Amino acid sequence: MEATVKRIVCLANSRKYNGRCVAGRELLQGGRPGPWVRPVSAREYEEVSFDERRLGDGSEPLLLDEIEVPILEARPKSYQRENWLLDPTRAWKLVGRLGPGRLSRIVDSVAPLWIDGYSSSEGQNDRIPIAEAETLDNSLCLIRVARAVMSVTENQNRRRLRLFFRHAGGEYGLRPTDPEYEDRYLSREVGEYEIGECYLTISLGEPFEAFEGAPSYVYKLIAAIIEIAEIRSTR
């Protein structure tokens, strides 16, 4: 099978099992934003290894990098319609950076995050029953919020993070899987930390069953946090 190349702006490089979930908006002719693309591997949970996602110089794709990704075919799965099987034999290529002014042009329309009304014990509007999630036709979005609060809690000597924010009239408390923010906040004292205006890439994760016989849910995850004050136009 011959690979083709999709040029995307990286809007997520988040933790997923033993690898990462990489996703972004395709960049069409003239730099116009196209559909979401999530390169996936052929493994069971489709996580992307470092060898599969590294750039030609051996570095890691960063948020807002414009990269060329060799892909083999579309691999839509249930609500994750954006999945494309990557070519593991070819390196990804860095071709540019998305300037700060262009990011605001690719924000998705202001709307509730899919289906609200279902919350875990620690979250808020953070999950969807699998039967309802399977009616959806997308699993990624980029939103802009005026402020957010990172909550650091501890349970049985294990630190946990939740990001709380308002969007489209709703209140949300979602778990971040952005490795940079996990590293930054898991080492802090238990408490709440203010985050200013930011962009958030939200992803619907794999179906999760807490224990055998329990209801299965799809969780809304914060795959990337891009603080407006920290955006840089160069790598």
Short mmCIF file of N, CA and C in Angstrom, two decimals, residues 3-17 19-27 35-55 60-63 65-77 80-93 139-140 201 203-204 206 223:
data_model
loop_
_atom_site.label_atom_id
_atom_site.label_comp_id
_atom_site.label_asym_id
_atom_site.label_seq_id
_atom_site.Cartn_x
_atom_site.Cartn_y
_atom_site.Cartn_z
N ALA A 3 1.89 5.13 0.54
CA ALA A 3 1.50 6.20 1.47
C ALA A 3 1.27 7.51 0.73
N THR A 4 0.37 8.30 1.26
CA THR A 4 0.22 9.68 0.85
C THR A 4 0.59 10.56 2.05
N VAL A 5 0.73 11.83 1.83
CA VAL A 5 1.17 12.73 2.89
C VAL A 5 0.07 13.74 3.20
N LYS A 6 -0.21 13.88 4.48
CA LYS A 6 -1.12 14.93 4.94
C LYS A 6 -0.33 15.95 5.74
N ARG A 7 -0.55 17.21 5.44
CA ARG A 7 0.10 18.29 6.19
C ARG A 7 -0.89 18.76 7.26
N ILE A 8 -0.48 18.68 8.52
CA ILE A 8 -1.37 19.07 9.61
C ILE A 8 -0.64 20.03 10.55
N VAL A 9 -1.43 20.80 11.28
CA VAL A 9 -0.87 21.58 12.39
C VAL A 9 -1.14 20.75 13.64
N CYS A 10 -0.08 20.49 14.39
CA CYS A 10 -0.19 19.64 15.58
C CYS A 10 -0.93 20.38 16.69
N LEU A 11 -2.08 19.84 17.08
CA LEU A 11 -2.89 20.44 18.14
C LEU A 11 -3.03 19.51 19.33
N ALA A 12 -2.35 18.36 19.30
CA ALA A 12 -2.33 17.43 20.43
C ALA A 12 -1.18 16.45 20.25
N ASN A 13 -0.45 16.22 21.32
CA ASN A 13 0.55 15.16 21.39
C ASN A 13 0.46 14.64 22.82
N SER A 14 -0.63 13.95 23.10
CA SER A 14 -1.01 13.65 24.48
C SER A 14 -0.71 12.20 24.86
N ARG A 15 -0.69 11.97 26.14
CA ARG A 15 -0.39 10.63 26.66
C ARG A 15 -1.53 9.66 26.34
N LYS A 16 -1.15 8.46 25.88
CA LYS A 16 -2.13 7.41 25.60
C LYS A 16 -1.45 6.06 25.77
N TYR A 17 -1.80 5.33 26.81
CA TYR A 17 -1.20 4.05 27.10
C TYR A 17 0.33 4.18 27.10
N GLY A 19 2.15 5.11 24.59
CA GLY A 19 2.56 6.00 23.52
C GLY A 19 1.85 7.33 23.60
N ARG A 20 1.51 7.86 22.46
CA ARG A 20 0.86 9.17 22.40
C ARG A 20 -0.33 9.13 21.44
N CYS A 21 -1.20 10.11 21.63
CA CYS A 21 -2.27 10.40 20.68
C CYS A 21 -1.92 11.73 20.04
N VAL A 22 -1.64 11.71 18.76
CA VAL A 22 -1.30 12.93 18.02
C VAL A 22 -2.47 13.28 17.12
N ALA A 23 -2.81 14.56 17.09
CA ALA A 23 -3.94 14.99 16.25
C ALA A 23 -3.77 16.44 15.85
N GLY A 24 -4.41 16.82 14.76
CA GLY A 24 -4.35 18.20 14.32
C GLY A 24 -5.31 18.45 13.18
N ARG A 25 -5.37 19.69 12.76
CA ARG A 25 -6.20 20.07 11.61
C ARG A 25 -5.35 19.99 10.35
N GLU A 26 -5.91 19.40 9.31
CA GLU A 26 -5.21 19.36 8.04
C GLU A 26 -5.11 20.78 7.47
N LEU A 27 -3.99 21.08 6.86
CA LEU A 27 -3.78 22.37 6.22
C LEU A 27 -3.88 22.17 4.71
N PRO A 35 -10.14 19.31 7.62
CA PRO A 35 -10.69 18.46 8.68
C PRO A 35 -9.64 18.03 9.69
N TRP A 36 -10.11 17.51 10.82
CA TRP A 36 -9.22 16.94 11.83
C TRP A 36 -8.62 15.64 11.31
N VAL A 37 -7.37 15.40 11.72
CA VAL A 37 -6.66 14.17 11.37
C VAL A 37 -6.01 13.62 12.63
N ARG A 38 -6.25 12.34 12.92
CA ARG A 38 -5.58 11.68 14.05
C ARG A 38 -4.79 10.48 13.49
N PRO A 39 -3.48 10.61 13.29
CA PRO A 39 -2.69 9.46 12.84
C PRO A 39 -2.69 8.37 13.91
N VAL A 40 -2.94 7.12 13.53
CA VAL A 40 -2.98 6.02 14.49
C VAL A 40 -2.11 4.88 13.99
N SER A 41 -1.69 4.05 14.94
CA SER A 41 -0.90 2.87 14.61
C SER A 41 -1.81 1.68 14.38
N ALA A 42 -1.21 0.55 14.01
CA ALA A 42 -1.97 -0.68 13.79
C ALA A 42 -2.13 -1.50 15.06
N ARG A 43 -1.64 -0.98 16.21
CA ARG A 43 -1.76 -1.72 17.47
C ARG A 43 -3.20 -1.65 18.00
N GLU A 44 -3.47 -2.46 19.01
CA GLU A 44 -4.83 -2.62 19.52
C GLU A 44 -5.47 -1.28 19.89
N TYR A 45 -4.72 -0.45 20.65
CA TYR A 45 -5.28 0.82 21.10
C TYR A 45 -4.83 2.00 20.23
N GLU A 46 -4.10 1.70 19.17
CA GLU A 46 -3.76 2.68 18.13
C GLU A 46 -2.85 3.81 18.60
N GLU A 47 -2.22 3.66 19.77
CA GLU A 47 -1.29 4.69 20.24
C GLU A 47 -0.08 4.77 19.31
N VAL A 48 0.55 5.96 19.28
CA VAL A 48 1.67 6.21 18.38
C VAL A 48 2.96 6.21 19.19
N SER A 49 3.92 5.37 18.80
CA SER A 49 5.20 5.29 19.51
C SER A 49 6.09 6.46 19.13
N PHE A 50 7.18 6.64 19.91
CA PHE A 50 8.10 7.73 19.60
C PHE A 50 8.73 7.53 18.23
N ASP A 51 9.13 6.28 17.91
CA ASP A 51 9.75 6.02 16.62
C ASP A 51 8.81 6.35 15.47
N GLU A 52 7.51 6.15 15.69
CA GLU A 52 6.54 6.42 14.63
C GLU A 52 6.26 7.90 14.45
N ARG A 53 6.39 8.67 15.52
CA ARG A 53 6.00 10.08 15.43
C ARG A 53 7.18 11.05 15.36
N ARG A 54 8.39 10.56 15.56
CA ARG A 54 9.50 11.50 15.61
C ARG A 54 9.75 12.12 14.25
N LEU A 55 10.31 13.32 14.30
CA LEU A 55 10.61 14.07 13.08
C LEU A 55 11.95 13.62 12.51
N GLU A 60 10.68 15.57 18.91
CA GLU A 60 9.26 15.31 19.15
C GLU A 60 8.41 16.41 18.50
N PRO A 61 7.30 16.07 17.83
CA PRO A 61 6.41 17.12 17.33
C PRO A 61 5.87 17.97 18.49
N LEU A 62 5.91 19.27 18.33
CA LEU A 62 5.41 20.19 19.34
C LEU A 62 4.08 20.78 18.90
N LEU A 63 3.32 21.25 19.88
CA LEU A 63 2.08 21.93 19.56
C LEU A 63 2.35 23.12 18.65
N ASP A 65 3.38 22.95 15.63
CA ASP A 65 4.24 22.57 14.51
C ASP A 65 3.37 22.22 13.31
N GLU A 66 3.79 22.65 12.14
CA GLU A 66 3.18 22.19 10.90
C GLU A 66 4.02 21.02 10.40
N ILE A 67 3.40 19.85 10.31
CA ILE A 67 4.14 18.63 9.99
C ILE A 67 3.49 17.88 8.84
N GLU A 68 4.33 17.16 8.11
CA GLU A 68 3.86 16.28 7.06
C GLU A 68 3.89 14.85 7.58
N VAL A 69 2.74 14.18 7.53
CA VAL A 69 2.59 12.84 8.09
C VAL A 69 2.24 11.86 6.98
N PRO A 70 3.09 10.86 6.71
CA PRO A 70 2.74 9.83 5.73
C PRO A 70 1.66 8.91 6.28
N ILE A 71 0.58 8.78 5.54
CA ILE A 71 -0.53 7.93 5.99
C ILE A 71 -0.88 6.93 4.88
N LEU A 72 -1.46 5.80 5.31
CA LEU A 72 -1.77 4.72 4.37
C LEU A 72 -3.23 4.69 3.97
N GLU A 73 -4.13 4.86 4.94
CA GLU A 73 -5.55 4.79 4.61
C GLU A 73 -6.38 5.33 5.77
N ALA A 74 -7.62 5.66 5.49
CA ALA A 74 -8.54 6.09 6.54
C ALA A 74 -8.87 4.89 7.42
N ARG A 75 -8.91 5.12 8.74
CA ARG A 75 -9.26 4.07 9.70
C ARG A 75 -10.31 4.58 10.69
N PRO A 76 -11.46 5.05 10.21
CA PRO A 76 -12.49 5.54 11.13
C PRO A 76 -12.96 4.42 12.05
N LYS A 77 -13.24 4.79 13.30
CA LYS A 77 -13.67 3.80 14.29
C LYS A 77 -14.74 4.42 15.16
N GLN A 80 -14.68 7.99 16.56
CA GLN A 80 -13.37 8.53 16.17
C GLN A 80 -13.23 8.45 14.65
N ARG A 81 -13.96 9.33 13.98
CA ARG A 81 -13.99 9.32 12.52
C ARG A 81 -12.75 9.93 11.90
N GLU A 82 -11.90 10.56 12.72
CA GLU A 82 -10.75 11.30 12.21
C GLU A 82 -9.49 10.45 12.08
N ASN A 83 -9.58 9.15 12.38
CA ASN A 83 -8.39 8.30 12.43
C ASN A 83 -7.88 7.92 11.03
N TRP A 84 -6.54 8.00 10.89
CA TRP A 84 -5.86 7.60 9.67
C TRP A 84 -4.67 6.72 10.04
N LEU A 85 -4.52 5.59 9.38
CA LEU A 85 -3.41 4.69 9.66
C LEU A 85 -2.11 5.29 9.13
N LEU A 86 -1.14 5.46 10.04
CA LEU A 86 0.15 6.04 9.65
C LEU A 86 1.04 4.99 8.99
N ASP A 87 2.02 5.46 8.24
CA ASP A 87 3.04 4.60 7.65
C ASP A 87 4.22 4.54 8.62
N PRO A 88 4.43 3.40 9.32
CA PRO A 88 5.49 3.35 10.33
C PRO A 88 6.90 3.31 9.77
N THR A 89 7.05 3.21 8.44
CA THR A 89 8.38 3.10 7.84
C THR A 89 8.94 4.46 7.43
N ARG A 90 8.14 5.51 7.54
CA ARG A 90 8.59 6.83 7.07
C ARG A 90 8.51 7.85 8.19
N ALA A 91 9.53 8.70 8.28
CA ALA A 91 9.58 9.73 9.32
C ALA A 91 8.64 10.88 8.97
N TRP A 92 8.15 11.55 10.01
CA TRP A 92 7.37 12.75 9.83
C TRP A 92 8.32 13.92 9.56
N LYS A 93 7.81 14.97 8.94
CA LYS A 93 8.66 16.09 8.53
C LYS A 93 8.10 17.41 9.06
N SER A 139 -14.73 13.36 17.20
CA SER A 139 -14.19 13.15 18.54
C SER A 139 -13.10 14.14 18.92
N LEU A 140 -12.96 15.21 18.15
CA LEU A 140 -11.93 16.21 18.42
C LEU A 140 -12.49 17.61 18.22
N THR A 201 -7.54 21.63 23.32
CA THR A 201 -7.92 20.58 22.40
C THR A 201 -8.60 19.48 23.21
N SER A 203 -10.59 15.83 23.33
CA SER A 203 -10.68 14.57 22.60
C SER A 203 -11.57 13.59 23.35
N LEU A 204 -12.32 12.79 22.61
CA LEU A 204 -13.06 11.68 23.21
C LEU A 204 -12.16 10.45 23.18
N GLU A 206 -10.83 6.38 24.45
CA GLU A 206 -11.31 5.03 24.24
C GLU A 206 -12.41 4.70 25.26
N ALA A 223 -6.58 17.05 25.64
CA ALA A 223 -5.38 16.53 24.99
C ALA A 223 -4.28 17.58 24.88
#
